[in-house]
């Protein structure tokens, strides 16, 4: 729709056209923003030790034993915050209730002994 074609009679069509265009622009902007937000920024060992609550020598030991997820470029170590948080969450201790429910599930799945007569 051109600007020359807009008349009073075609005003509702022009508004509808502009509304569609505005929505498409809004969708493009939102897609662009989500791409930017998902970008990870590497952090250094000082920030990593602060996040996991360990001293720097302990972090170096965990990296050397390949327990802690990290990246190395030259002599410098890099970490991603979301990977460190996932690593922390993977070490969750189970509560007594969770252990009991797991034991009950295992007992319910046991096979019955095969008896021949």
PDB file of C-alpha atoms in Angstrom:
ATOM      1  CA  UNK A   1       0.000   0.000   0.000  1.00  0.00           C
ATOM      2  CA  UNK A   2       1.485   3.333  -1.044  1.00  0.00           C
ATOM      3  CA  UNK A   3       1.065   6.624   0.773  1.00  0.00           C
ATOM      4  CA  UNK A   4      -0.552   8.066  -2.366  1.00  0.00           C
ATOM      5  CA  UNK A   5      -3.334   5.479  -2.225  1.00  0.00           C
ATOM      6  CA  UNK A   6      -4.592   6.446   1.241  1.00  0.00           C
ATOM      7  CA  UNK A   7      -7.953   8.155   1.133  1.00  0.00           C
ATOM      8  CA  UNK A   8     -10.660   8.626   3.714  1.00  0.00           C
ATOM      9  CA  UNK A   9     -12.552   5.673   2.266  1.00  0.00           C
ATOM     10  CA  UNK A  10      -9.482   3.424   2.471  1.00  0.00           C
ATOM     11  CA  UNK A  11      -8.508   4.523   5.979  1.00  0.00           C
ATOM     12  CA  UNK A  12      -9.602   1.270   7.714  1.00  0.00           C
ATOM     13  CA  UNK A  13      -7.535  -0.750   5.225  1.00  0.00           C
ATOM     14  CA  UNK A  14      -4.537   1.511   5.807  1.00  0.00           C
ATOM     15  CA  UNK A  15      -4.829   1.123   9.585  1.00  0.00           C
ATOM     16  CA  UNK A  16      -5.067  -2.660   9.217  1.00  0.00           C
ATOM     17  CA  UNK A  17      -1.993  -2.656   6.969  1.00  0.00           C
ATOM     18  CA  UNK A  18      -0.025  -0.521   9.437  1.00  0.00           C
ATOM     19  CA  UNK A  19      -1.090  -2.771  12.324  1.00  0.00           C
ATOM     20  CA  UNK A  20       0.200  -5.855  10.475  1.00  0.00           C
ATOM     21  CA  UNK A  21       3.478  -4.133   9.708  1.00  0.00           C
ATOM     22  CA  UNK A  22       3.858  -3.025  13.320  1.00  0.00           C
ATOM     23  CA  UNK A  23       3.269  -6.568  14.590  1.00  0.00           C
ATOM     24  CA  UNK A  24       5.826  -7.997  12.175  1.00  0.00           C
ATOM     25  CA  UNK A  25       8.392  -5.409  13.308  1.00  0.00           C
ATOM     26  CA  UNK A  26       7.642  -6.228  16.934  1.00  0.00           C
ATOM     27  CA  UNK A  27       8.199  -9.951  16.288  1.00  0.00           C
ATOM     28  CA  UNK A  28      11.506  -9.250  14.565  1.00  0.00           C
ATOM     29  CA  UNK A  29      12.691  -7.117  17.480  1.00  0.00           C
ATOM     30  CA  UNK A  30      11.687  -9.759  20.038  1.00  0.00           C
ATOM     31  CA  UNK A  31      13.532 -12.475  18.088  1.00  0.00           C
ATOM     32  CA  UNK A  32      16.612 -10.296  17.943  1.00  0.00           C
ATOM     33  CA  UNK A  33      16.476  -9.629  21.690  1.00  0.00           C
ATOM     34  CA  UNK A  34      16.158 -13.329  22.573  1.00  0.00           C
ATOM     35  CA  UNK A  35      19.235 -14.098  20.469  1.00  0.00           C
ATOM     36  CA  UNK A  36      21.212 -11.461  22.331  1.00  0.00           C
ATOM     37  CA  UNK A  37      20.054 -12.649  25.761  1.00  0.00           C
ATOM     38  CA  UNK A  38      21.102 -16.273  25.104  1.00  0.00           C
ATOM     39  CA  UNK A  39      24.683 -15.233  24.430  1.00  0.00           C
ATOM     40  CA  UNK A  40      27.040 -16.558  27.052  1.00  0.00           C
ATOM     41  CA  UNK A  41      29.824 -14.469  28.491  1.00  0.00           C
ATOM     42  CA  UNK A  42      32.880 -16.333  29.803  1.00  0.00           C
ATOM     43  CA  UNK A  43      34.070 -15.516  33.312  1.00  0.00           C
ATOM     44  CA  UNK A  44      37.459 -15.862  34.954  1.00  0.00           C
ATOM     45  CA  UNK A  45      38.603 -18.021  37.820  1.00  0.00           C
ATOM     46  CA  UNK A  46      37.940 -15.331  40.441  1.00  0.00           C
ATOM     47  CA  UNK A  47      34.263 -15.132  39.514  1.00  0.00           C
ATOM     48  CA  UNK A  48      34.020 -18.909  39.184  1.00  0.00           C
ATOM     49  CA  UNK A  49      35.452 -19.454  42.670  1.00  0.00           C
ATOM     50  CA  UNK A  50      33.000 -16.895  44.046  1.00  0.00           C
ATOM     51  CA  UNK A  51      30.027 -18.597  42.333  1.00  0.00           C
ATOM     52  CA  UNK A  52      30.821 -22.120  43.540  1.00  0.00           C
ATOM     53  CA  UNK A  53      32.061 -20.944  46.928  1.00  0.00           C
ATOM     54  CA  UNK A  54      35.514 -22.538  46.722  1.00  0.00           C
ATOM     55  CA  UNK A  55      39.015 -21.110  47.013  1.00  0.00           C
ATOM     56  CA  UNK A  56      41.074 -20.616  43.852  1.00  0.00           C
ATOM     57  CA  UNK A  57      43.443 -23.529  44.602  1.00  0.00           C
ATOM     58  CA  UNK A  58      40.424 -25.805  45.047  1.00  0.00           C
ATOM     59  CA  UNK A  59      39.033 -24.650  41.703  1.00  0.00           C
ATOM     60  CA  UNK A  60      42.385 -25.393  40.044  1.00  0.00           C
ATOM     61  CA  UNK A  61      42.350 -28.882  41.623  1.00  0.00           C
ATOM     62  CA  UNK A  62      38.788 -29.558  40.407  1.00  0.00           C
ATOM     63  CA  UNK A  63      39.788 -28.432  36.908  1.00  0.00           C
ATOM     64  CA  UNK A  64      42.918 -30.594  36.928  1.00  0.00           C
ATOM     65  CA  UNK A  65      40.844 -33.641  37.953  1.00  0.00           C
ATOM     66  CA  UNK A  66      38.339 -32.730  35.173  1.00  0.00           C
ATOM     67  CA  UNK A  67      35.494 -32.478  37.667  1.00  0.00           C
ATOM     68  CA  UNK A  68      34.625 -28.822  37.032  1.00  0.00           C
ATOM     69  CA  UNK A  69      33.548 -27.748  33.507  1.00  0.00           C
ATOM     70  CA  UNK A  70      35.950 -25.197  32.055  1.00  0.00           C
ATOM     71  CA  UNK A  71      37.616 -23.964  28.873  1.00  0.00           C
ATOM     72  CA  UNK A  72      41.251 -23.123  28.383  1.00  0.00           C
ATOM     73  CA  UNK A  73      42.743 -20.735  25.881  1.00  0.00           C
ATOM     74  CA  UNK A  74      46.480 -20.433  26.275  1.00  0.00           C
ATOM     75  CA  UNK A  75      47.256 -20.174  29.978  1.00  0.00           C
ATOM     76  CA  UNK A  76      43.904 -18.730  31.004  1.00  0.00           C
ATOM     77  CA  UNK A  77      40.872 -20.674  32.257  1.00  0.00           C
ATOM     78  CA  UNK A  78      37.350 -19.643  31.338  1.00  0.00           C
ATOM     79  CA  UNK A  79      34.026 -20.735  32.793  1.00  0.00           C
ATOM     80  CA  UNK A  80      30.359 -20.182  31.991  1.00  0.00           C
ATOM     81  CA  UNK A  81      28.101 -19.279  34.880  1.00  0.00           C
ATOM     82  CA  UNK A  82      25.193 -21.483  33.784  1.00  0.00           C
ATOM     83  CA  UNK A  83      27.513 -24.522  33.509  1.00  0.00           C
ATOM     84  CA  UNK A  84      28.833 -23.892  37.026  1.00  0.00           C
ATOM     85  CA  UNK A  85      25.305 -23.652  38.418  1.00  0.00           C
ATOM     86  CA  UNK A  86      24.370 -26.884  36.617  1.00  0.00           C
ATOM     87  CA  UNK A  87      27.475 -28.525  38.115  1.00  0.00           C
ATOM     88  CA  UNK A  88      26.426 -27.388  41.591  1.00  0.00           C
ATOM     89  CA  UNK A  89      22.871 -28.684  41.072  1.00  0.00           C
ATOM     90  CA  UNK A  90      24.149 -32.080  39.894  1.00  0.00           C
ATOM     91  CA  UNK A  91      25.685 -32.684  43.327  1.00  0.00           C
ATOM     92  CA  UNK A  92      22.384 -32.369  45.188  1.00  0.00           C
ATOM     93  CA  UNK A  93      22.042 -34.688  48.156  1.00  0.00           C
ATOM     94  CA  UNK A  94      18.739 -36.534  48.271  1.00  0.00           C
ATOM     95  CA  UNK A  95      16.425 -36.128  51.233  1.00  0.00           C
ATOM     96  CA  UNK A  96      15.306 -39.094  53.327  1.00  0.00           C
ATOM     97  CA  UNK A  97      11.868 -38.904  51.723  1.00  0.00           C
ATOM     98  CA  UNK A  98      13.367 -39.056  48.227  1.00  0.00           C
ATOM     99  CA  UNK A  99      15.512 -42.046  49.183  1.00  0.00           C
ATOM    100  CA  UNK A 100      12.501 -43.864  50.638  1.00  0.00           C
ATOM    101  CA  UNK A 101      10.402 -43.248  47.541  1.00  0.00           C
ATOM    102  CA  UNK A 102      13.216 -44.541  45.311  1.00  0.00           C
ATOM    103  CA  UNK A 103      13.543 -47.679  47.445  1.00  0.00           C
ATOM    104  CA  UNK A 104       9.804 -48.288  47.218  1.00  0.00           C
ATOM    105  CA  UNK A 105       9.912 -47.902  43.434  1.00  0.00           C
ATOM    106  CA  UNK A 106      12.794 -50.367  43.151  1.00  0.00           C
ATOM    107  CA  UNK A 107      10.986 -52.888  45.329  1.00  0.00           C
ATOM    108  CA  UNK A 108       7.831 -52.617  43.248  1.00  0.00           C
ATOM    109  CA  UNK A 109       9.760 -53.386  40.035  1.00  0.00           C
ATOM    110  CA  UNK A 110      11.478 -56.524  41.322  1.00  0.00           C
ATOM    111  CA  UNK A 111      10.778 -59.672  39.413  1.00  0.00           C
ATOM    112  CA  UNK A 112       8.923 -62.502  41.022  1.00  0.00           C
ATOM    113  CA  UNK A 113      10.982 -65.684  41.303  1.00  0.00           C
ATOM    114  CA  UNK A 114      10.344 -68.198  38.552  1.00  0.00           C
ATOM    115  CA  UNK A 115       8.810 -71.324  40.071  1.00  0.00           C
ATOM    116  CA  UNK A 116       8.418 -74.512  38.082  1.00  0.00           C
ATOM    117  CA  UNK A 117       6.125 -77.292  39.186  1.00  0.00           C
TER     118      UNK A 117
END
